[in-house]
Amino acid sequence: MKNLSNQPCLIARSLALVGDAWSMLIMRDAHAGLTRFDEFRKSLEIAPTMLTARLSALTEDGLLEKRRYSDRPPRDEYVLTEAGRDFLPVLFAIGAWGRKYRGGGDVTRFFDAQTGTEIDPVTIDRETGAPVGTRAIRTVLPG
Protein backbone atom coordinates (compact mmCIF):
# COMPACT_ATOMS: atom_id res chain seq x y z
CA MET A 1 0.00 0.00 0.00
CA LYS A 2 2.88 2.38 0.65
CA ASN A 3 3.50 2.71 -3.11
CA LEU A 4 0.11 4.48 -3.26
CA SER A 5 1.34 7.29 -1.02
CA ASN A 6 2.98 9.12 -3.94
CA GLN A 7 0.03 8.86 -6.33
CA PRO A 8 -1.55 12.13 -7.49
CA CYS A 9 -4.98 10.80 -6.44
CA LEU A 10 -5.76 11.83 -2.85
CA ILE A 11 -8.01 8.79 -2.41
CA ALA A 12 -5.04 6.52 -3.21
CA ARG A 13 -2.75 8.50 -0.90
CA SER A 14 -5.25 8.24 1.93
CA LEU A 15 -5.78 4.52 1.41
CA ALA A 16 -2.03 4.05 1.73
CA LEU A 17 -2.46 5.14 5.36
CA VAL A 18 -5.77 3.59 6.40
CA GLY A 19 -6.69 1.21 3.59
CA ASP A 20 -6.90 -1.95 5.66
CA ALA A 21 -9.71 -3.05 7.95
CA TRP A 22 -7.57 -3.23 11.10
CA SER A 23 -6.46 0.41 10.78
CA MET A 24 -10.05 1.54 10.24
CA LEU A 25 -11.24 -0.44 13.27
CA ILE A 26 -8.43 0.93 15.43
CA MET A 27 -9.50 4.44 14.41
CA ARG A 28 -13.13 3.56 15.22
CA ASP A 29 -12.09 2.35 18.67
CA ALA A 30 -9.85 5.37 19.26
CA HIS A 31 -12.86 7.60 18.57
CA ALA A 32 -14.83 5.52 21.07
CA GLY A 33 -12.23 6.42 23.72
CA LEU A 34 -9.86 3.46 23.67
CA THR A 35 -6.23 4.47 24.10
CA ARG A 36 -4.32 1.48 25.46
CA PHE A 37 -2.85 -1.51 23.69
CA ASP A 38 -4.77 -4.01 25.82
CA GLU A 39 -8.05 -2.17 25.19
CA PHE A 40 -7.57 -2.32 21.43
CA ARG A 41 -6.50 -5.96 21.62
CA LYS A 42 -9.55 -6.97 23.65
CA SER A 43 -11.98 -5.01 21.47
CA LEU A 44 -10.59 -6.24 18.16
CA GLU A 45 -9.35 -9.70 19.14
CA ILE A 46 -6.31 -8.98 16.98
CA ALA A 47 -2.90 -10.66 17.19
CA PRO A 48 -0.44 -8.55 19.22
CA THR A 49 2.08 -8.39 16.36
CA MET A 50 -0.59 -7.14 13.95
CA LEU A 51 -1.84 -4.56 16.47
CA THR A 52 1.70 -3.34 17.13
CA ALA A 53 2.32 -2.90 13.40
CA ARG A 54 -0.96 -1.03 12.83
CA LEU A 55 -0.53 1.25 15.85
CA SER A 56 3.03 2.03 14.74
CA ALA A 57 1.87 2.87 11.22
CA LEU A 58 -1.01 5.06 12.43
CA THR A 59 1.41 6.84 14.78
CA GLU A 60 4.07 7.26 12.10
CA ASP A 61 1.47 8.60 9.67
CA GLY A 62 0.16 11.14 12.18
CA LEU A 63 -3.32 9.86 13.01
CA LEU A 64 -2.38 8.74 16.52
CA GLU A 65 0.16 10.07 19.00
CA LYS A 66 1.99 7.80 21.42
CA ARG A 67 2.10 9.11 24.99
CA ARG A 68 3.78 7.56 28.03
CA TYR A 69 1.40 7.04 30.92
CA SER A 70 3.61 4.85 33.13
CA ASP A 71 7.36 4.69 33.61
CA ARG A 72 7.35 1.55 35.76
CA PRO A 73 6.65 -0.55 33.87
CA PRO A 74 6.96 1.56 30.71
CA ARG A 75 3.51 1.85 29.15
CA ASP A 76 2.21 4.04 26.36
CA GLU A 77 -1.23 5.04 25.21
CA TYR A 78 -2.37 6.10 21.76
CA VAL A 79 -4.39 9.29 21.45
CA LEU A 80 -5.96 10.88 18.42
CA THR A 81 -4.13 13.73 16.74
CA GLU A 82 -5.93 16.49 14.85
CA ALA A 83 -5.67 14.37 11.69
CA GLY A 84 -7.07 11.41 13.60
CA ARG A 85 -9.98 13.44 14.96
CA ASP A 86 -10.70 14.73 11.44
CA PHE A 87 -11.03 11.10 10.30
CA LEU A 88 -14.33 10.55 12.15
CA PRO A 89 -16.55 11.78 9.29
CA VAL A 90 -14.85 9.24 7.00
CA LEU A 91 -15.77 6.44 9.39
CA PHE A 92 -19.36 7.66 9.58
CA ALA A 93 -19.60 7.89 5.77
CA ILE A 94 -18.47 4.26 5.53
CA GLY A 95 -20.99 3.34 8.22
CA ALA A 96 -23.81 5.10 6.34
CA TRP A 97 -22.93 3.16 3.20
CA GLY A 98 -22.91 -0.03 5.27
CA ARG A 99 -26.32 0.77 6.74
CA LYS A 100 -27.71 1.07 3.22
CA TYR A 101 -25.98 -1.92 1.61
CA ARG A 102 -24.84 -4.21 4.44
CA GLY A 103 -27.49 -3.59 7.10
CA GLY A 104 -30.02 -5.99 8.45
CA GLY A 105 -30.20 -7.69 11.80
CA ASP A 106 -28.75 -6.20 14.93
CA VAL A 107 -26.23 -3.46 14.14
CA THR A 108 -24.39 -0.85 16.16
CA ARG A 109 -26.07 2.54 16.10
CA PHE A 110 -24.57 5.94 16.87
CA PHE A 111 -26.37 8.77 18.64
CA ASP A 112 -25.58 12.42 19.24
CA ALA A 113 -24.73 12.65 22.94
CA GLN A 114 -26.38 16.08 23.34
CA THR A 115 -29.61 15.65 21.40
CA GLY A 116 -30.06 11.88 21.66
CA THR A 117 -30.86 11.66 17.97
CA GLU A 118 -29.37 8.94 15.80
CA ILE A 119 -26.56 10.20 13.58
CA ASP A 120 -27.39 10.01 9.86
CA PRO A 121 -24.33 11.45 8.12
CA VAL A 122 -24.47 13.12 4.74
CA THR A 123 -21.37 14.19 2.84
CA ILE A 124 -21.91 17.50 1.09
CA ASP A 125 -19.88 19.73 -1.15
CA ARG A 126 -19.01 22.84 0.84
CA GLU A 127 -19.23 25.12 -2.22
CA THR A 128 -22.59 24.00 -3.64
CA GLY A 129 -24.21 22.43 -0.58
CA ALA A 130 -25.19 19.45 -2.76
CA PRO A 131 -24.83 15.93 -1.35
CA VAL A 132 -21.76 14.25 -2.86
CA GLY A 133 -22.86 11.66 -5.39
CA THR A 134 -25.94 13.56 -6.59
CA ARG A 135 -24.14 15.57 -9.27
CA ALA A 136 -21.76 14.58 -12.04
CA ILE A 137 -18.07 14.89 -11.23
CA ARG A 138 -15.12 15.70 -13.45
CA THR A 139 -11.67 14.39 -12.61
CA VAL A 140 -8.67 16.56 -13.51
CA LEU A 141 -5.27 14.88 -13.49
CA PRO A 142 -2.18 16.93 -12.61
CA GLY A 143 0.08 18.13 -15.33
Coordinates of N, CA, C and O in Angstrom, one line a residue:
M1 N 0.8 -1.2 0.0 CA 0.0 0.0 0.0 C 0.9 1.3 0.0 O 0.4 2.3 -0.5
K2 N 2.1 1.2 0.6 CA 2.9 2.4 0.7 C 3.2 3.0 -0.7 O 3.4 4.2 -0.8
N3 N 3.2 2.1 -1.8 CA 3.5 2.7 -3.1 C 2.4 3.6 -3.6 O 2.5 4.4 -4.5
L4 N 1.2 3.6 -2.9 CA 0.1 4.5 -3.3 C 0.3 5.9 -2.7 O -0.3 6.8 -3.2
S5 N 1.2 6.0 -1.7 CA 1.3 7.3 -1.0 C 1.9 8.4 -1.9 O 1.8 9.6 -1.5
N6 N 2.5 8.1 -3.0 CA 3.0 9.1 -3.9 C 2.1 9.3 -5.2 O 2.5 10.1 -6.0
Q7 N 1.0 8.7 -5.2 CA 0.0 8.9 -6.3 C -0.6 10.3 -6.3 O -0.7 10.9 -5.3
P8 N -0.9 10.8 -7.5 CA -1.5 12.1 -7.5 C -3.0 12.1 -6.9 O -3.5 13.1 -6.4
C9 N -3.6 10.9 -6.9 CA -5.0 10.8 -6.4 C -5.0 10.8 -4.9 O -4.4 9.9 -4.3
L10 N -5.7 11.7 -4.3 CA -5.8 11.8 -2.9 C -6.5 10.6 -2.2 O -6.2 10.3 -1.1
I11 N -7.4 10.0 -2.9 CA -8.0 8.8 -2.4 C -7.0 7.7 -2.3 O -6.9 7.0 -1.2
A12 N -6.1 7.5 -3.3 CA -5.0 6.5 -3.2 C -4.1 6.9 -2.1 O -3.7 6.0 -1.3
R13 N -3.7 8.1 -2.0 CA -2.7 8.5 -0.9 C -3.3 8.2 0.5 O -2.6 7.7 1.4
S14 N -4.6 8.5 0.6 CA -5.3 8.2 1.9 C -5.4 6.8 2.2 O -5.1 6.3 3.4
L15 N -5.7 6.0 1.2 CA -5.8 4.5 1.4 C -4.4 3.9 1.8 O -4.4 2.9 2.4
A16 N -3.4 4.5 1.3 CA -2.0 4.1 1.7 C -1.9 4.1 3.2 O -1.1 3.3 3.8
L17 N -2.6 5.0 3.9 CA -2.5 5.1 5.4 C -3.5 4.3 6.1 O -3.1 3.7 7.1
V18 N -4.7 4.2 5.6 CA -5.8 3.6 6.4 C -6.6 2.6 5.5 O -7.8 2.4 5.8
G19 N -6.0 2.0 4.5 CA -6.7 1.2 3.6 C -7.0 -0.2 4.0 O -7.5 -1.0 3.2
D20 N -6.6 -0.6 5.2 CA -6.9 -1.9 5.7 C -7.9 -1.9 6.8 O -8.1 -0.9 7.5
A21 N -8.6 -3.0 7.0 CA -9.7 -3.1 7.9 C -9.2 -2.8 9.4 O -9.9 -2.1 10.1
W22 N -8.0 -3.4 9.7 CA -7.6 -3.2 11.1 C -7.3 -1.8 11.4 O -7.7 -1.3 12.5
S23 N -6.7 -1.0 10.5 CA -6.5 0.4 10.8 C -7.8 1.2 11.0 O -7.9 2.0 11.9
M24 N -8.8 0.9 10.1 CA -10.1 1.5 10.2 C -10.7 1.2 11.6 O -11.3 2.1 12.2
L25 N -10.6 0.0 12.0 CA -11.2 -0.4 13.3 C -10.5 0.1 14.5 O -11.1 0.5 15.5
I26 N -9.2 0.3 14.4 CA -8.4 0.9 15.4 C -8.9 2.4 15.5 O -9.1 2.9 16.6
M27 N -9.0 3.0 14.4 CA -9.5 4.4 14.4 C -10.9 4.5 15.0 O -11.2 5.5 15.7
R28 N -11.8 3.6 14.6 CA -13.1 3.6 15.2 C -13.0 3.5 16.7 O -13.7 4.2 17.5
D29 N -12.2 2.5 17.2 CA -12.1 2.3 18.7 C -11.4 3.5 19.4 O -11.8 3.9 20.5
A30 N -10.5 4.2 18.7 CA -9.9 5.4 19.3 C -10.9 6.5 19.4 O -10.9 7.2 20.4
H31 N -11.8 6.6 18.5 CA -12.9 7.6 18.6 C -13.9 7.2 19.7 O -14.5 8.1 20.2
A32 N -13.9 6.0 20.0 CA -14.8 5.5 21.1 C -14.2 5.7 22.4 O -14.8 5.4 23.5
G33 N -12.9 6.1 22.5 CA -12.2 6.4 23.7 C -11.2 5.4 24.1 O -10.5 5.6 25.2
L34 N -10.9 4.4 23.3 CA -9.9 3.5 23.7 C -8.5 4.1 23.4 O -8.4 4.8 22.4
T35 N -7.6 3.9 24.3 CA -6.2 4.5 24.1 C -5.1 3.5 24.3 O -4.0 3.7 23.9
R36 N -5.4 2.4 25.0 CA -4.3 1.5 25.5 C -4.3 0.2 24.6 O -5.3 -0.3 24.2
F37 N -3.1 -0.3 24.5 CA -2.9 -1.5 23.7 C -3.8 -2.6 24.1 O -4.5 -3.2 23.2
D38 N -3.9 -2.9 25.4 CA -4.8 -4.0 25.8 C -6.2 -3.8 25.5 O -7.0 -4.7 25.3
E39 N -6.7 -2.5 25.5 CA -8.1 -2.2 25.2 C -8.3 -2.5 23.7 O -9.4 -3.1 23.4
F40 N -7.4 -2.0 22.9 CA -7.6 -2.3 21.4 C -7.6 -3.8 21.2 O -8.4 -4.3 20.4
R41 N -6.6 -4.5 21.8 CA -6.5 -6.0 21.6 C -7.8 -6.7 22.0 O -8.3 -7.6 21.3
K42 N -8.3 -6.3 23.2 CA -9.5 -7.0 23.7 C -10.7 -6.7 22.7 O -11.5 -7.5 22.4
S43 N -10.9 -5.4 22.3 CA -12.0 -5.0 21.5 C -11.9 -5.7 20.1 O -12.9 -6.2 19.6
L44 N -10.7 -5.7 19.5 CA -10.6 -6.2 18.2 C -10.3 -7.7 18.1 O -10.4 -8.3 17.0
E45 N -9.8 -8.3 19.2 CA -9.3 -9.7 19.1 C -8.3 -9.9 18.0 O -8.4 -10.8 17.2
I46 N -7.4 -9.0 18.0 CA -6.3 -9.0 17.0 C -5.0 -9.5 17.6 O -4.8 -9.4 18.8
A47 N -4.2 -10.1 16.7 CA -2.9 -10.7 17.2 C -2.0 -9.5 17.6 O -2.0 -8.4 17.0
P48 N -1.3 -9.6 18.7 CA -0.4 -8.5 19.2 C 0.5 -8.0 18.2 O 0.7 -6.8 18.1
T49 N 1.1 -8.9 17.4 CA 2.1 -8.4 16.4 C 1.4 -7.5 15.3 O 1.9 -6.5 14.9
M50 N 0.2 -7.9 14.9 CA -0.6 -7.1 14.0 C -1.0 -5.8 14.6 O -0.9 -4.8 13.9
L51 N -1.4 -5.8 15.8 CA -1.8 -4.6 16.5 C -0.6 -3.6 16.6 O -0.8 -2.4 16.3
T52 N 0.5 -4.2 17.0 CA 1.7 -3.3 17.1 C 2.0 -2.7 15.8 O 2.3 -1.5 15.8
A53 N 2.0 -3.4 14.7 CA 2.3 -2.9 13.4 C 1.3 -1.8 13.0 O 1.7 -0.7 12.5
R54 N 0.0 -2.0 13.2 CA -1.0 -1.0 12.8 C -0.9 0.2 13.7 O -1.0 1.3 13.2
L55 N -0.7 0.1 15.0 CA -0.5 1.2 15.9 C 0.7 2.0 15.5 O 0.7 3.3 15.5
S56 N 1.8 1.3 15.2 CA 3.0 2.0 14.7 C 2.8 2.8 13.5 O 3.2 4.0 13.3
A57 N 2.1 2.2 12.5 CA 1.9 2.9 11.2 C 1.0 4.1 11.4 O 1.2 5.2 10.9
L58 N -0.1 3.9 12.2 CA -1.0 5.1 12.4 C -0.3 6.2 13.2 O -0.6 7.4 13.0
T59 N 0.6 5.8 14.1 CA 1.4 6.8 14.8 C 2.4 7.5 13.8 O 2.5 8.8 13.8
E60 N 3.1 6.7 13.1 CA 4.1 7.3 12.1 C 3.4 8.2 11.1 O 4.0 9.2 10.7
D61 N 2.2 7.8 10.7 CA 1.5 8.6 9.7 C 0.7 9.8 10.2 O 0.0 10.5 9.5
G62 N 0.7 9.9 11.6 CA 0.2 11.1 12.2 C -1.3 11.1 12.5 O -1.9 12.2 12.8
L63 N -1.9 9.9 12.6 CA -3.3 9.9 13.0 C -3.4 9.6 14.5 O -4.4 10.0 15.1
L64 N -2.4 9.0 15.1 CA -2.4 8.7 16.5 C -1.1 9.3 17.0 O -0.1 9.3 16.3
E65 N -1.1 9.6 18.3 CA 0.2 10.1 19.0 C 0.4 9.1 20.2 O -0.5 8.8 20.9
K66 N 1.6 8.7 20.3 CA 2.0 7.8 21.4 C 2.4 8.6 22.6 O 3.2 9.5 22.5
R67 N 1.8 8.4 23.8 CA 2.1 9.1 25.0 C 2.4 8.1 26.1 O 1.6 7.2 26.3
R68 N 3.4 8.4 26.9 CA 3.8 7.6 28.0 C 2.9 7.9 29.2 O 2.7 9.0 29.6
Y69 N 2.2 6.8 29.7 CA 1.4 7.0 30.9 C 1.9 6.3 32.1 O 1.4 6.6 33.3
S70 N 3.0 5.5 32.0 CA 3.6 4.8 33.1 C 5.1 4.6 32.8 O 5.4 4.1 31.7
D71 N 5.9 4.9 33.8 CA 7.4 4.7 33.6 C 7.8 3.3 34.1 O 8.7 2.7 33.7
R72 N 7.0 2.8 35.2 CA 7.4 1.5 35.8 C 6.1 0.7 35.9 O 5.3 1.0 36.8
P73 N 5.9 -0.2 35.1 CA 6.6 -0.5 33.9 C 6.3 0.5 32.8 O 5.3 1.1 32.8
P74 N 7.2 0.6 31.8 CA 7.0 1.6 30.7 C 5.7 1.2 29.9 O 5.6 0.1 29.4
R75 N 4.8 2.1 29.9 CA 3.5 1.8 29.2 C 3.1 3.1 28.4 O 3.2 4.2 28.9
D76 N 2.6 2.9 27.2 CA 2.2 4.0 26.4 C 0.7 3.9 26.0 O 0.2 2.8 26.0
E77 N 0.1 5.0 25.7 CA -1.2 5.0 25.2 C -1.2 5.7 23.9 O -0.3 6.4 23.5
Y78 N -2.3 5.5 23.1 CA -2.4 6.1 21.8 C -3.6 7.0 21.7 O -4.7 6.6 21.9
V79 N -3.3 8.3 21.5 CA -4.4 9.3 21.5 C -4.5 9.9 20.1 O -3.5 10.0 19.3
L80 N -5.7 10.3 19.7 CA -6.0 10.9 18.4 C -5.3 12.2 18.3 O -5.3 13.0 19.2
T81 N -4.7 12.4 17.1 CA -4.1 13.7 16.7 C -5.2 14.5 16.0 O -6.4 14.0 15.9
E82 N -4.9 15.7 15.6 CA -5.9 16.5 14.9 C -6.3 15.7 13.6 O -7.5 15.6 13.3
A83 N -5.4 15.1 12.9 CA -5.7 14.4 11.7 C -6.5 13.2 12.0 O -7.5 12.8 11.3
G84 N -6.3 12.5 13.2 CA -7.1 11.4 13.6 C -8.5 11.8 13.9 O -9.5 11.1 13.6
R85 N -8.6 12.9 14.6 CA -10.0 13.4 15.0 C -10.8 13.8 13.7 O -12.0 13.6 13.6
D86 N -10.1 14.4 12.7 CA -10.7 14.7 11.4 C -11.1 13.5 10.6 O -11.8 13.7 9.6
F87 N -10.7 12.3 11.0 CA -11.0 11.1 10.3 C -12.4 10.6 10.7 O -13.0 9.7 9.9
L88 N -13.0 11.1 11.7 CA -14.3 10.6 12.2 C -15.4 10.6 11.1 O -16.1 9.7 10.9
P89 N -15.5 11.7 10.3 CA -16.6 11.8 9.3 C -16.4 10.7 8.2 O -17.3 10.2 7.7
V90 N -15.1 10.3 8.0 CA -14.8 9.2 7.0 C -15.4 7.9 7.5 O -16.1 7.2 6.8
L91 N -15.2 7.7 8.8 CA -15.8 6.4 9.4 C -17.3 6.4 9.3 O -17.9 5.4 9.0
F92 N -17.9 7.6 9.6 CA -19.4 7.7 9.6 C -19.9 7.5 8.2 O -21.0 7.0 7.9
A93 N -19.2 8.1 7.2 CA -19.6 7.9 5.8 C -19.6 6.4 5.4 O -20.5 5.9 4.7
I94 N -18.5 5.7 5.8 CA -18.5 4.3 5.5 C -19.6 3.5 6.2 O -20.3 2.7 5.7
G95 N -19.9 3.9 7.5 CA -21.0 3.3 8.2 C -22.3 3.6 7.6 O -23.2 2.7 7.5
A96 N -22.5 4.8 7.0 CA -23.8 5.1 6.3 C -24.0 4.2 5.1 O -25.1 3.7 4.8
W97 N -22.9 4.0 4.4 CA -22.9 3.2 3.2 C -23.3 1.7 3.6 O -24.1 1.0 3.0
G98 N -22.6 1.3 4.7 CA -22.9 0.0 5.3 C -24.3 -0.2 5.7 O -25.0 -1.3 5.5
R99 N -24.9 0.8 6.3 CA -26.3 0.8 6.7 C -27.2 0.5 5.5 O -28.2 -0.2 5.6
K100 N -26.9 1.2 4.4 CA -27.7 1.1 3.2 C -27.5 -0.3 2.5 O -28.5 -0.9 2.0
Y101 N -26.3 -0.7 2.4 CA -26.0 -1.9 1.6 C -25.6 -3.2 2.4 O -25.5 -4.2 1.8
R102 N -25.3 -3.1 3.6 CA -24.8 -4.2 4.4 C -25.6 -4.3 5.8 O -25.2 -5.0 6.6
G103 N -26.7 -3.6 5.9 CA -27.5 -3.6 7.1 C -28.3 -4.9 7.3 O -28.1 -5.8 6.6
G104 N -29.2 -4.8 8.2 CA -30.0 -6.0 8.5 C -29.6 -6.6 9.7 O -28.4 -6.7 10.1
G105 N -30.5 -7.1 10.5 CA -30.2 -7.7 11.8 C -29.8 -6.6 12.8 O -30.0 -5.5 12.6
D106 N -29.2 -7.1 13.9 CA -28.7 -6.2 14.9 C -27.4 -5.5 14.5 O -26.5 -6.2 14.2
V107 N -27.4 -4.2 14.5 CA -26.2 -3.5 14.1 C -26.0 -2.4 15.2 O -26.9 -1.9 15.9
T108 N -24.7 -2.0 15.3 CA -24.4 -0.9 16.2 C -25.0 0.4 15.6 O -25.0 0.7 14.4
R109 N -25.5 1.3 16.5 CA -26.1 2.5 16.1 C -25.3 3.6 16.9 O -24.8 3.4 17.9
F110 N -25.3 4.8 16.3 CA -24.6 5.9 16.9 C -25.5 7.1 17.1 O -26.3 7.5 16.2
F111 N -25.5 7.7 18.3 CA -26.4 8.8 18.6 C -25.6 10.0 19.1 O -24.5 9.9 19.7
D112 N -26.1 11.2 18.8 CA -25.6 12.4 19.2 C -25.8 12.5 20.8 O -26.9 12.3 21.3
A113 N -24.7 12.7 21.5 CA -24.7 12.7 22.9 C -25.6 13.8 23.5 O -26.1 13.7 24.6
Q114 N -25.6 14.9 22.8 CA -26.4 16.1 23.3 C -27.9 16.0 23.0 O -28.7 16.3 23.9
T115 N -28.2 15.6 21.8 CA -29.6 15.6 21.4 C -30.3 14.3 21.6 O -31.5 14.2 21.6
G116 N -29.5 13.2 21.6 CA -30.1 11.9 21.7 C -30.6 11.3 20.3 O -31.1 10.2 20.3
T117 N -30.4 12.1 19.3 CA -30.9 11.7 18.0 C -29.8 10.8 17.3 O -28.6 11.0 17.5
E118 N -30.3 9.8 16.5 CA -29.4 8.9 15.8 C -28.7 9.7 14.7 O -29.3 10.5 14.0
I119 N -27.4 9.5 14.6 CA -26.6 10.2 13.6 C -26.8 9.6 12.2 O -26.7 8.4 12.0
D120 N -27.2 10.4 11.2 CA -27.4 10.0 9.9 C -26.5 10.9 9.0 O -27.0 12.0 8.5
P121 N -25.3 10.5 8.8 CA -24.3 11.4 8.1 C -24.6 11.6 6.6 O -25.1 10.7 6.0
V122 N -24.4 12.8 6.2 CA -24.5 13.1 4.7 C -23.2 13.9 4.4 O -22.8 14.8 5.1
T123 N -22.6 13.5 3.3 CA -21.4 14.2 2.8 C -21.8 15.2 1.8 O -22.4 14.8 0.8
I124 N -21.5 16.5 2.0 CA -21.9 17.5 1.1 C -20.7 18.3 0.6 O -19.7 18.3 1.2
D125 N -20.9 18.9 -0.6 CA -19.9 19.7 -1.2 C -20.0 21.1 -0.5 O -21.1 21.7 -0.5
R126 N -19.0 21.6 0.1 CA -19.0 22.8 0.8 C -19.4 24.0 -0.1 O -20.2 24.9 0.3
E127 N -19.0 24.0 -1.3 CA -19.2 25.1 -2.2 C -20.7 25.2 -2.7 O -21.3 26.2 -2.7
T128 N -21.2 24.0 -3.1 CA -22.6 24.0 -3.6 C -23.7 23.6 -2.6 O -24.8 23.9 -2.8
G129 N -23.3 22.9 -1.6 CA -24.2 22.4 -0.6 C -24.9 21.2 -1.0 O -25.8 20.6 -0.3
A130 N -24.6 20.7 -2.2 CA -25.2 19.5 -2.8 C -24.6 18.2 -2.1 O -23.3 18.1 -2.0
P131 N -25.4 17.2 -1.8 CA -24.8 15.9 -1.3 C -23.9 15.3 -2.4 O -24.2 15.3 -3.6
V132 N -22.7 14.9 -1.9 CA -21.8 14.2 -2.9 C -22.4 13.0 -3.4 O -23.0 12.2 -2.7
G133 N -22.3 12.8 -4.7 CA -22.9 11.7 -5.4 C -24.2 12.0 -6.1 O -24.7 11.1 -6.8
T134 N -24.7 13.2 -5.9 CA -25.9 13.6 -6.6 C -25.7 14.4 -7.8 O -26.7 14.7 -8.6
R135 N -24.5 14.8 -8.1 CA -24.1 15.6 -9.3 C -23.0 14.9 -10.0 O -22.2 14.2 -9.4
A136 N -22.9 15.1 -11.3 CA -21.8 14.6 -12.0 C -20.4 15.2 -11.6 O -20.4 16.3 -11.1
I137 N -19.4 14.4 -11.6 CA -18.1 14.9 -11.2 C -17.2 14.9 -12.5 O -17.4 14.1 -13.4
R138 N -16.1 15.7 -12.4 CA -15.1 15.7 -13.4 C -13.8 15.6 -12.8 O -13.5 16.3 -11.8
T139 N -13.0 14.6 -13.2 CA -11.7 14.4 -12.6 C -10.6 15.1 -13.5 O -10.6 14.9 -14.7
V140 N -9.7 15.9 -12.8 CA -8.7 16.6 -13.5 C -7.3 16.0 -13.0 O -7.0 16.1 -11.8
L141 N -6.6 15.4 -13.9 CA -5.3 14.9 -13.5 C -4.2 16.0 -13.5 O -4.3 16.9 -14.3
P142 N -3.2 15.9 -12.6 CA -2.2 16.9 -12.6 C -1.4 16.9 -13.9 O -1.3 15.9 -14.6
G143 N -0.8 18.1 -14.2 CA 0.1 18.1 -15.3 C -0.4 18.9 -16.4 O -0.7 19.5 -17.2

